[in-house]
Coordinates of C-alpha atoms in Angstrom, one line a residue:
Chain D
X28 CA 23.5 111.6 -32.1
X29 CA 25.6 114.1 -30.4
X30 CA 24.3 117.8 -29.8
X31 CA 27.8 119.4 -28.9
X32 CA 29.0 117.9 -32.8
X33 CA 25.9 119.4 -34.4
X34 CA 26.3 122.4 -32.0
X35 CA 29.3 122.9 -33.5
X36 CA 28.6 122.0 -37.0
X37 CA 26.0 124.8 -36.9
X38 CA 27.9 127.4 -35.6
X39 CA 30.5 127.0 -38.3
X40 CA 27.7 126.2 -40.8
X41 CA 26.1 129.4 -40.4
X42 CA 29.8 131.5 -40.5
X43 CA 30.8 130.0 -43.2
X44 CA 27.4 130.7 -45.0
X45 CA 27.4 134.4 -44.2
X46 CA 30.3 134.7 -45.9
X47 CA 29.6 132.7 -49.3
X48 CA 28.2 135.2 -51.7
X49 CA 27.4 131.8 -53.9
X50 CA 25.1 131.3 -52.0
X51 CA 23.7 133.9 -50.0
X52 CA 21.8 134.8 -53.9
X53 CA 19.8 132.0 -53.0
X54 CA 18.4 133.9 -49.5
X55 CA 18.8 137.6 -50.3
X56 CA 16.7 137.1 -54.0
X57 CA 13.3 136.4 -52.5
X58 CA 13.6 139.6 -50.0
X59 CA 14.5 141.4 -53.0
X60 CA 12.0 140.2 -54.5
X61 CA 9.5 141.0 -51.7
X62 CA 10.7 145.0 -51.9
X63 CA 9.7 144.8 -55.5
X64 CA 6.8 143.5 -55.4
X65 CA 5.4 145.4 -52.6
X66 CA 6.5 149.0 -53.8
X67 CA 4.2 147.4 -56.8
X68 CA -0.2 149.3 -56.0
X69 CA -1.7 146.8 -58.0
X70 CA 0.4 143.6 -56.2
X71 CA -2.6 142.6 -52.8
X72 CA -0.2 142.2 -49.8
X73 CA -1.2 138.3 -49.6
X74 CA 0.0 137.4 -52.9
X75 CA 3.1 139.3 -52.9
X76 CA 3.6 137.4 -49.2
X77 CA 2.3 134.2 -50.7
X78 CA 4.5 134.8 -54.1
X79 CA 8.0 135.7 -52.6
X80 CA 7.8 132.8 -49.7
X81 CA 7.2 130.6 -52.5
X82 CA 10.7 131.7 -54.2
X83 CA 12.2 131.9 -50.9
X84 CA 11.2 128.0 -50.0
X85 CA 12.0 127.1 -53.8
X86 CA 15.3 128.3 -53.2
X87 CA 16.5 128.2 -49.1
X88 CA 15.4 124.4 -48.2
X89 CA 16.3 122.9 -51.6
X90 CA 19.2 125.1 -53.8
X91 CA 20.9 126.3 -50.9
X92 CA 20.6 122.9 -48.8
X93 CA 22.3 121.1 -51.9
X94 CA 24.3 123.2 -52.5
X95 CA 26.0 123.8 -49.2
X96 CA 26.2 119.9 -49.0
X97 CA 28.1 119.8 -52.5
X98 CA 30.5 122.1 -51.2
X99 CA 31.4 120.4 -48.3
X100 CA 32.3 117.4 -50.8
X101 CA 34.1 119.5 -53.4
X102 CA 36.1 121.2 -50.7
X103 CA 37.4 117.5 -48.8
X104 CA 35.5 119.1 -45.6
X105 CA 32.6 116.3 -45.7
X106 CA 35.9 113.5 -46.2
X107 CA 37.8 115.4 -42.7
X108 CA 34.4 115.8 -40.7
X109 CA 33.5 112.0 -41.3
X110 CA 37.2 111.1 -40.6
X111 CA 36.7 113.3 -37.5
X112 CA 34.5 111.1 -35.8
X113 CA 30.8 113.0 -37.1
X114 CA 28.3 111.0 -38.4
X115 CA 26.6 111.6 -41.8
X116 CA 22.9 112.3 -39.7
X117 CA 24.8 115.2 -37.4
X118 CA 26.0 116.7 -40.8
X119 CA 23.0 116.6 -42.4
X120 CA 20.8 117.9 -38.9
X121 CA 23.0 120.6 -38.7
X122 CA 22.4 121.7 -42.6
X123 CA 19.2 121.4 -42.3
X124 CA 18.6 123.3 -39.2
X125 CA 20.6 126.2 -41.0
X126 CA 18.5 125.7 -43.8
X127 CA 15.4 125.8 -41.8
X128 CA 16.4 128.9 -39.8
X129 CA 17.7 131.1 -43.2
X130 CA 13.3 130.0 -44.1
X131 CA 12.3 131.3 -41.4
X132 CA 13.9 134.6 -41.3
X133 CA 12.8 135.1 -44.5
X134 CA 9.5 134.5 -43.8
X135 CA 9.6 136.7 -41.4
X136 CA 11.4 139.6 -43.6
X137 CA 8.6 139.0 -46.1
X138 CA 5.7 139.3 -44.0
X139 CA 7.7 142.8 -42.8
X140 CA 7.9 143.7 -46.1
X141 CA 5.0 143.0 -48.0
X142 CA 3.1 145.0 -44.9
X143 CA 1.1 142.1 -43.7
X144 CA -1.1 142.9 -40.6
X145 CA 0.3 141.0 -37.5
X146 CA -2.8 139.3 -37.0
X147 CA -2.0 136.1 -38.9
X148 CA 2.3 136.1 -38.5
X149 CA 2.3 133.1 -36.2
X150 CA -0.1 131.5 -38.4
X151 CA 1.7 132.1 -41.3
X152 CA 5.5 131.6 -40.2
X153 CA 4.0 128.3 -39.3
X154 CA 2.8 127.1 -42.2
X155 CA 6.2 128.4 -44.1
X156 CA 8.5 126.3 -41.5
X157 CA 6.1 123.3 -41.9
X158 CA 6.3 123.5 -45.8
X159 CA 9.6 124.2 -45.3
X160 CA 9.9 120.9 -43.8
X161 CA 8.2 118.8 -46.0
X162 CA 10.7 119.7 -48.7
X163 CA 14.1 119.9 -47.0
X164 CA 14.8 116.3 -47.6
X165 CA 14.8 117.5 -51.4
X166 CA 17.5 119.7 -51.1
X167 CA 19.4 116.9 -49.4
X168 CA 18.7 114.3 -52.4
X169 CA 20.6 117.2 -54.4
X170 CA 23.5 117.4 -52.1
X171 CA 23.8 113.7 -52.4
X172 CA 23.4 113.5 -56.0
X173 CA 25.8 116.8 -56.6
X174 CA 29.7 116.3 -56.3
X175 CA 29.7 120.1 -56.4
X176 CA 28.2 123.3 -56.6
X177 CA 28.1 123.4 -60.1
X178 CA 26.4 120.6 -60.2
X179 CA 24.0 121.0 -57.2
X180 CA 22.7 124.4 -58.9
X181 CA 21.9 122.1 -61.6
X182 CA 19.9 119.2 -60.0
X183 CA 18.4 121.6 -57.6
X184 CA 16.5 123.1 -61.0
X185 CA 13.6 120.5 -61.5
X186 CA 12.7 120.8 -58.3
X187 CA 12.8 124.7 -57.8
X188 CA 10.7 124.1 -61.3
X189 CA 8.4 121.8 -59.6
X190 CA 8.0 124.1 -56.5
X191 CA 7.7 127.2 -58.5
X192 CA 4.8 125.5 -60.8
X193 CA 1.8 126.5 -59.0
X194 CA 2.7 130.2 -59.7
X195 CA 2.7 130.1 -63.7
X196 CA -0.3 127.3 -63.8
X197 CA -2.1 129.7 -62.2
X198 CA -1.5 132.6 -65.3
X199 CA -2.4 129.2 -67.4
X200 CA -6.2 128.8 -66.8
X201 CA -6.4 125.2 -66.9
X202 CA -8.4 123.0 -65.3
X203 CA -6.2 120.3 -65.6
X204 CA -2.9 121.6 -65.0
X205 CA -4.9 123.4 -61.7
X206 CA -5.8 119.9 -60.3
X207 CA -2.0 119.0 -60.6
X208 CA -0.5 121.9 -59.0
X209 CA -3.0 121.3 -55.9
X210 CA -0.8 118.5 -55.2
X211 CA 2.1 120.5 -54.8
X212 CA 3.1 121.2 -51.4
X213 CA 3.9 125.0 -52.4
X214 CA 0.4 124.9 -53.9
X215 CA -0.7 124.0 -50.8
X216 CA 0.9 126.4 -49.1
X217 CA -0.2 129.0 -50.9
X218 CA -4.1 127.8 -50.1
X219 CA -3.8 127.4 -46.6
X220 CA -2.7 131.5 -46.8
X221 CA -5.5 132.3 -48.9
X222 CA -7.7 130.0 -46.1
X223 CA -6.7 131.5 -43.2
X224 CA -6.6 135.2 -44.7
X225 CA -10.7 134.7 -45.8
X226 CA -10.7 132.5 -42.1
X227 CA -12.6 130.0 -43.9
X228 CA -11.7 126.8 -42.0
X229 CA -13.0 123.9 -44.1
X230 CA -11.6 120.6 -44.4
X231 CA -11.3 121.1 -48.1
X232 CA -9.3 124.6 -47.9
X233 CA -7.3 123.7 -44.6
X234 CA -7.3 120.2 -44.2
X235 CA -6.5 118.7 -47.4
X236 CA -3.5 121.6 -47.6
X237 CA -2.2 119.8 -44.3
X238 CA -2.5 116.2 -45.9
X239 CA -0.4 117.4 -48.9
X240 CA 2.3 118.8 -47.5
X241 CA 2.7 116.1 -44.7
X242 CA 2.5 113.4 -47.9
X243 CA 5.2 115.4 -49.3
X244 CA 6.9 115.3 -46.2
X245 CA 6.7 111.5 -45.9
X246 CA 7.4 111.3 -50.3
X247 CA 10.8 113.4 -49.9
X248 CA 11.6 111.5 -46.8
X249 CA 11.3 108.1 -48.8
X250 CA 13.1 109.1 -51.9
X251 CA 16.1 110.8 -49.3
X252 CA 16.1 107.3 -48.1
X253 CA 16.3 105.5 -51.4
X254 CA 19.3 107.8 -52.8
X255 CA 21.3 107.9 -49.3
X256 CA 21.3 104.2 -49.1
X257 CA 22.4 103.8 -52.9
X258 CA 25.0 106.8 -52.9
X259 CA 25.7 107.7 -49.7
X260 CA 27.2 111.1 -48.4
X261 CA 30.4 111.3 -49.4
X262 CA 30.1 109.3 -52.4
Chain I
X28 CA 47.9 99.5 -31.6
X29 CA 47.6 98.3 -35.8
X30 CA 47.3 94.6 -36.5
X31 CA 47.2 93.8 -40.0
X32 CA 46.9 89.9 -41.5
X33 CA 47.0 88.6 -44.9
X34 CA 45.2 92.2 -46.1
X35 CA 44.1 92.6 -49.9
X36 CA 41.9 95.0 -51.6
X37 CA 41.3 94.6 -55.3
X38 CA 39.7 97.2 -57.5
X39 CA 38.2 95.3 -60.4
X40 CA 40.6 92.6 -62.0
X41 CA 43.5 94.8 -60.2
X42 CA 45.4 93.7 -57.3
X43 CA 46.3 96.5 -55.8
X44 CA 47.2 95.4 -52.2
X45 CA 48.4 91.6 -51.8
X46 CA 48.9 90.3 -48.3
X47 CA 49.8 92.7 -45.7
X48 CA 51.2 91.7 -42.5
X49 CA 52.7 93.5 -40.5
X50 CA 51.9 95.4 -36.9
X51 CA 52.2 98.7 -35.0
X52 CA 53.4 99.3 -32.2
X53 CA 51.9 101.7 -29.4
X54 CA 54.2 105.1 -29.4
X55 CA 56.2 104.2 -32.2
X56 CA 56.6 105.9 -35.7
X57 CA 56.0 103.5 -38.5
X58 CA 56.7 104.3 -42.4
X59 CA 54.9 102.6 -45.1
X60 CA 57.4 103.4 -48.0
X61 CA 56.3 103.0 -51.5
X62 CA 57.0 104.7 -54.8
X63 CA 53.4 106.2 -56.3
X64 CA 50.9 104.1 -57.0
X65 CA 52.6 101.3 -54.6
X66 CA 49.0 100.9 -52.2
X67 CA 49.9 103.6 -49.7
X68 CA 47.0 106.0 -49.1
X69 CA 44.9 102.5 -50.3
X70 CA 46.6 101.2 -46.9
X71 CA 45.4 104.0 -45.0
X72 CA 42.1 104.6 -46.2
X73 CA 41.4 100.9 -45.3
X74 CA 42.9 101.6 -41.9
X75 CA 40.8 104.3 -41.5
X76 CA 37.4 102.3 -42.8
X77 CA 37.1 104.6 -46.3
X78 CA 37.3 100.9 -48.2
X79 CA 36.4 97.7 -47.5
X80 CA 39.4 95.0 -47.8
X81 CA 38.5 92.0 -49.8
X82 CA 40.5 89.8 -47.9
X83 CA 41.9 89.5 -44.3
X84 CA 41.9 91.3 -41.2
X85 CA 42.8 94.6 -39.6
X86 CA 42.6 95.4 -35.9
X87 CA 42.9 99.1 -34.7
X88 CA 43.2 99.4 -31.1
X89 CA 42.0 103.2 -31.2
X90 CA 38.2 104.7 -31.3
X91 CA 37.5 106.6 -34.5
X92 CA 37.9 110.1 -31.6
X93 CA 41.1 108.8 -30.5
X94 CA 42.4 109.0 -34.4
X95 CA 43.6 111.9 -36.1
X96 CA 44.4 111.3 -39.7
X97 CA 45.8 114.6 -42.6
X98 CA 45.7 113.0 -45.8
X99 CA 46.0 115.1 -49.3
X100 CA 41.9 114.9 -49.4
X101 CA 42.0 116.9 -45.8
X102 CA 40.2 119.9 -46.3
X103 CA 39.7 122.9 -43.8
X104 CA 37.1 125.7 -44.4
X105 CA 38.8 128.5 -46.7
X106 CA 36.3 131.1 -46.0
X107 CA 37.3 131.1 -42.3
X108 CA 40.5 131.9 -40.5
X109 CA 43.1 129.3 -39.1
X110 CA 41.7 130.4 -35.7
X111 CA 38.5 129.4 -36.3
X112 CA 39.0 126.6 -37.8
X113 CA 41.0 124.7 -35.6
X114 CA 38.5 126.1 -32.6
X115 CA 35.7 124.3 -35.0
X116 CA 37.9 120.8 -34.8
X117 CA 38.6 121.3 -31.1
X118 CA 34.7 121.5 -30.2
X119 CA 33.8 118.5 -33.1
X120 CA 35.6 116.4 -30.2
X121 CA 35.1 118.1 -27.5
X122 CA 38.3 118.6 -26.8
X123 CA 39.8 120.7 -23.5
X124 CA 43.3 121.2 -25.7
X125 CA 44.3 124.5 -25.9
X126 CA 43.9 126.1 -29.4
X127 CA 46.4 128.8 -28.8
X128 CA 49.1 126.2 -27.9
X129 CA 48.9 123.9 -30.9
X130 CA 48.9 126.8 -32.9
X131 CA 52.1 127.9 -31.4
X132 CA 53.3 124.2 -31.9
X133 CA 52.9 123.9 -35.6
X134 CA 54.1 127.9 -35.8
X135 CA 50.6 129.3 -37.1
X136 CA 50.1 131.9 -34.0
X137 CA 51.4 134.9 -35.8
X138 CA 49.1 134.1 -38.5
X139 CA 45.8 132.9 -36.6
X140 CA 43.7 136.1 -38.2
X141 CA 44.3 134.8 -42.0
X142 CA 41.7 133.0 -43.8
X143 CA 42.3 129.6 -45.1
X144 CA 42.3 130.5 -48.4
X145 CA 45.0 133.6 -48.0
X146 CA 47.6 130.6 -46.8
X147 CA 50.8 129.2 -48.4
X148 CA 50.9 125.5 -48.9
X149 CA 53.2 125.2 -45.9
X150 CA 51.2 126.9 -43.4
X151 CA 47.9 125.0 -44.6
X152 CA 49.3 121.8 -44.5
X153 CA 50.3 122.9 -41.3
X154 CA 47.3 123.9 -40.5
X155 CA 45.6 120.4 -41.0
X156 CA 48.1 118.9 -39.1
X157 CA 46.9 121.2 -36.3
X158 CA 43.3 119.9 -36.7
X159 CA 44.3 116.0 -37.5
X160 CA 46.1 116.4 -33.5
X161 CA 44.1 119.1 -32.1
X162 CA 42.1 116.0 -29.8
X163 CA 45.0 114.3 -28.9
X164 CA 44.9 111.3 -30.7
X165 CA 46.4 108.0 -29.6
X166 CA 47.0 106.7 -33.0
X167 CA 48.2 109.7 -35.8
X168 CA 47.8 108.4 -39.9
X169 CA 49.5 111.3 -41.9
X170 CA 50.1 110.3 -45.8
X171 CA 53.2 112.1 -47.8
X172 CA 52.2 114.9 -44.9
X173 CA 55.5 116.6 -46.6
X174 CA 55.1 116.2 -49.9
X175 CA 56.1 119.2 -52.0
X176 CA 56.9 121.1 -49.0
X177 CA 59.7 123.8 -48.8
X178 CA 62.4 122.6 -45.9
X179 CA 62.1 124.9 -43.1
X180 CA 58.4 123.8 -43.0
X181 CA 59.6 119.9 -43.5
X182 CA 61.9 120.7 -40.5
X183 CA 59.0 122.3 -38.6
X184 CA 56.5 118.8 -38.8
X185 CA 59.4 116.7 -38.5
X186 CA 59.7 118.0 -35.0
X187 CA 56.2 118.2 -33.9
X188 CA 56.0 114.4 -35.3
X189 CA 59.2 113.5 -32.5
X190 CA 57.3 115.8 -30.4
X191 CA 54.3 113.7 -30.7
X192 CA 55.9 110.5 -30.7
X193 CA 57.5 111.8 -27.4
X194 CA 54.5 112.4 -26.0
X195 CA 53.1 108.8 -26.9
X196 CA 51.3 108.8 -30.0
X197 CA 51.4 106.2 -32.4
X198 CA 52.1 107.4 -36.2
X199 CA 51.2 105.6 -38.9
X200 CA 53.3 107.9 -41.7
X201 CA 53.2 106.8 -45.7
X202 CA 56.4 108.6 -47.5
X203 CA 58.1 108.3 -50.6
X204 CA 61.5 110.6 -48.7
X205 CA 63.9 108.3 -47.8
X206 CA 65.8 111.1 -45.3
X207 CA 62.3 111.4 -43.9
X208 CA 61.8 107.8 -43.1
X209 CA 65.5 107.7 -41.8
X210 CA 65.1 110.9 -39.4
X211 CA 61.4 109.9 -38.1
X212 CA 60.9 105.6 -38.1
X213 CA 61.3 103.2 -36.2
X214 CA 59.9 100.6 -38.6
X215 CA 59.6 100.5 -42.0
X216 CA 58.1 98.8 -44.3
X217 CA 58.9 98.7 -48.1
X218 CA 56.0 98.5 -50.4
X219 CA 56.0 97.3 -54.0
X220 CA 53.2 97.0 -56.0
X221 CA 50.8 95.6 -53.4
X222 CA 53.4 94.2 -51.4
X223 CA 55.5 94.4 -48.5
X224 CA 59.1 93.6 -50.0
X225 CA 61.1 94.1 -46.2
X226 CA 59.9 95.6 -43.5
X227 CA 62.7 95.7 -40.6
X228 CA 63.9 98.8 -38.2
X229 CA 66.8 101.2 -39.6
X230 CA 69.3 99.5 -38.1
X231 CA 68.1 96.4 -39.2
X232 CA 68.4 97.0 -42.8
X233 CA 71.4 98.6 -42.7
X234 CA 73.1 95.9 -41.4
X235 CA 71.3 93.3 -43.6
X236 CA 72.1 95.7 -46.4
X237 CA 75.0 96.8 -45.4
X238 CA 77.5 96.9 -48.8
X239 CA 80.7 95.8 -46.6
X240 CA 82.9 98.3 -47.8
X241 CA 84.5 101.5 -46.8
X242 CA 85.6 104.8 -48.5
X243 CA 89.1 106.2 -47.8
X244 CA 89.8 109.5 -48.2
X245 CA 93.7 110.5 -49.5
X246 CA 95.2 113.3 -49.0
X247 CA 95.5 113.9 -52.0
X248 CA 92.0 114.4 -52.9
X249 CA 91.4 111.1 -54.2
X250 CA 88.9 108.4 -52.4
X251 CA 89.2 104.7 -52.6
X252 CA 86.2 101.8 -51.9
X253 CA 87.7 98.3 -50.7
X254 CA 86.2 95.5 -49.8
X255 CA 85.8 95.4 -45.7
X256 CA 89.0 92.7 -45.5
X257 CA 92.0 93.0 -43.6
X258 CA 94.1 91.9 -46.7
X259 CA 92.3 93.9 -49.3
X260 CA 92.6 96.7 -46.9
X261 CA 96.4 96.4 -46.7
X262 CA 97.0 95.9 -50.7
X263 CA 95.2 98.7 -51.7
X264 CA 97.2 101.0 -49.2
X265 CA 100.2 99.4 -50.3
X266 CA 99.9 100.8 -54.1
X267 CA 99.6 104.7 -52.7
X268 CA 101.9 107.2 -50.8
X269 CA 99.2 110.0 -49.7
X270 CA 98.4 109.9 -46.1
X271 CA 94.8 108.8 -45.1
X272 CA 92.7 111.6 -43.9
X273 CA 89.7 109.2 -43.4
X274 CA 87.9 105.4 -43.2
X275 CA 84.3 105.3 -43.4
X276 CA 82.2 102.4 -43.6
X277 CA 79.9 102.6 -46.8
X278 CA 75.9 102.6 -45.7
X279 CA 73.2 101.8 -48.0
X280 CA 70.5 104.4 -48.2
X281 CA 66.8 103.5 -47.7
X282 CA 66.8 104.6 -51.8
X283 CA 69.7 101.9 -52.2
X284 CA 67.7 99.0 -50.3
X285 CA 64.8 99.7 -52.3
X286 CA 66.5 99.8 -55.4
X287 CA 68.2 96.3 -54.6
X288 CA 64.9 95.6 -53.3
X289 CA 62.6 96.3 -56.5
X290 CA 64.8 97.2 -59.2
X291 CA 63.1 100.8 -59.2
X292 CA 63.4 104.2 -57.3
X293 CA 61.6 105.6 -54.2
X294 CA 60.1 108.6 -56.8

């Protein structure tokens, strides 16, 4: 690995992106989203937090990761970089670090937004970077999968759907469906805020939160694996 | 600097390269020609590891950094001006060329500001060539880097490829323009359907192809092709009185090789 090539891939990475409006939707929605829903009386400052770094990690690590990777192949740039002596790791580091720093500036914009007292922001910004984490490798399985952008916003929908689950099951009331949606990582996520907000540090509201998202760390890890071994990069 | 045995690649029950040999030398330019669909860019992209052959061997004495390759699936960042784009290649290899002098090379100075996407076909295949040579390679692949190209920008690469050469880079170049070939090569190789039908310098195949005859021109407007034979020659003066204004020996065109070659045009 070679920090000057991802050096440089992020500097361009991050150029590029600012000037994509395709894309940018995918960072600039969840702060809109966070002005809404805090001008909102009724919405608790938590939830609206809670809600919009939900959308924002539903979207950032996974929609905007496969997509920007889909481009790269519709546009021949993945073909010249790998002809130009970068490896398929130092492309995918570098997107993911941009992907990783667009989650946490969000996070950070949210917690602005939604008027959250500054006791908790480390805390918080933590726990959005490590979710953030455990699903990044997602968003790469979609920029594998996706030949291009078209095609990424499509694949990138079941698991934005699957990210964004916990937030309807909870309008659903059931038991059931509640279990399930525990063992999302968002879910999880979206305890460990609730945890730390009532500072109730049990192993049940902080510590299995922590085993589900690392799980889903190691699960997206494994199934990047799987498809980048049968498809490749530049497929 | 290429060494290629007994290479074949087939893609399903197709042959599409059968038996390549042939080698490279260091500094020189060397032209695969081929009509369409003859294995060129198939060549290349094994060259370059994008496939696998199924049979033989290649040897490449150049790292993947000391290659620069501009293909027709190049692709530079459209969003993002020429400036920074070739700046982005130069740091990918780390390289101490100056930016501002390759853009003056391939003519793109004046227009450095633009954005990718606000460029003429000319000036971004230009452009690419800029990145593909922006590290210095040792070894250069360009395929049909001219294709479709109006002349003044033909002209343009053409010299920066002599340029190159000049400098000692190796140039692997796949064209279907015979003039191109002609101007730029010093080997070439003719490829038919998988297969290398001559391969030979320029001089070399026009002499072995040489038609042995020559044109005179009358006068009177009128031409004449004999046979090159003293007698011949003399007879077929004999039967005019215009005065000769010139003898030239006829040469076969690459197109004319090929065509005696194959039985098909360079198109």
């Amino acid at each position: 690995m070679r920090f000057y090539k991802i050096k440089a891939l992020l500097k361009l990475g991050l150029q590029d992106l600012l000037k994509n409006a395709n894309v940018l939707i995918y960072i600039i929605l969840p702060i809109g989203f966070a002005f809404l829903y805090s001008s909102m009386d009724t919405m608790p400052k938590d939830f609206c937090f809670a809600l919009c770094v939900l959308l924002s990690l539903a979207m950032v690590p996974v929609a905007l990761m496969g997509t920007v990777i889909a481009e790269e192949k519709e546009k021949n740039t993945l073909r010249t970089l790998m002809l130009n002596d970068v490896k398929a790791s130092e492309i995918l580091i570098a997107k993911a670090l941009i992907c990783l720093i667009f989650v946490v500036i969000n996070n950070i914009l949210i917690y602005y937004i939604c008027g959250l007292s500054l006791t908790n922001f480390l805390t918080y910004q933590l726990i959005g970077l490590f979710t953030g984490l455990a699903i990044i490798f997602f968003g790469a399985v979609v920029g594998l999968l996706a030949k291009n952008q078209m095609s990424a916003g499509l694949l990138s929908m079941p698991f934005m759907l699957l990210l964004m689950a916990p937030l309807f099951i909870s309008m659903l009331e059931s038991k059931v469906l509640t279990k399930l949606s525990s063992l999302l990582p968002t879910d999880a996520m979206m305890s460990l805020f609730t945890a730390i907000s009532a500072t109730k540090y049990t192993f049940k509201s902080v510590g299995i939160p922590i085993i589900v998202i690392a799980s889903w760390f190691i699960i997206s890890y494994i199934l990047f694996n799987i498809v980048y071994k049968k498809v490749g990069l530049d497929n | 600097m290429i060494i290629v045995n007994n290479l074949s690649i087939s893609f399903g029950k197709k042959k599409v390269l059968n038996n390549l040999h042939f080698h490279v030398q260091q500094g020189e330019i060397f032209g695969f020609l081929g009509p369409s669909g003859a294995g060129k860019t198939t060549t290349i992209k094994i060259l370059t590891n994008q496939l696998i052959p199924t049979k033989g061997s290649i040897q490449v004495n150049a790292s993947t950094s000391q290659i620069g390759i501009l293909s027709d699936n190049s692709g530079v960042y459209e969003r993002l001006t020429v400036w920074r784009n070739l700046q982005f290649f130069a740091e990918l290899h780390n390289s101490q060329e100056n930016v501002e002098q390759i853009l003056k090379k391939v003519k793109l100075w004046d227009d450095k500001d633009k954005k990718v996407k606000d460029l003429s076909k000319g000036m971004h295949q230009r452009l690419l060539l800029a990145c593909a040579i922006v590290h210095k390679p040792k070894l250069l692949f360009l395929d049909e880097p001219t294709a479709s190209l109006d002349p003044a920008t033909v002209e343009a690469i053409h010299d920066l490829l002599l340029e190159l050469k000049n400098e000692g880079t190796t140039i692997f170049l796949t064209t279907h323009n015979m003039e191109e070939a002609s101007k730029l090569c010093d080997h070439i190789a003719f490829l038919n359907k998988g297969k290398i039908v001559e391969l030979a310098t320029i001089l070399e195949l026009k002499l072995k192809y040489a038609l042995n005859k020559v044109r005179i021109t009358f006068n009177d407007n009128t031409t004449l092709e004999v046979a090159k034979d003293k007698k011949e020659l003399i007879k077929a003066l004999q039967k005019t009185n215009a005065s000769i204004i010139s003898i030239h020996s006829l040469e076969p065109t690459l197109a004319d090789i090929f065509l005696q070659l194959t039985g098909r045009n360079l198109k």
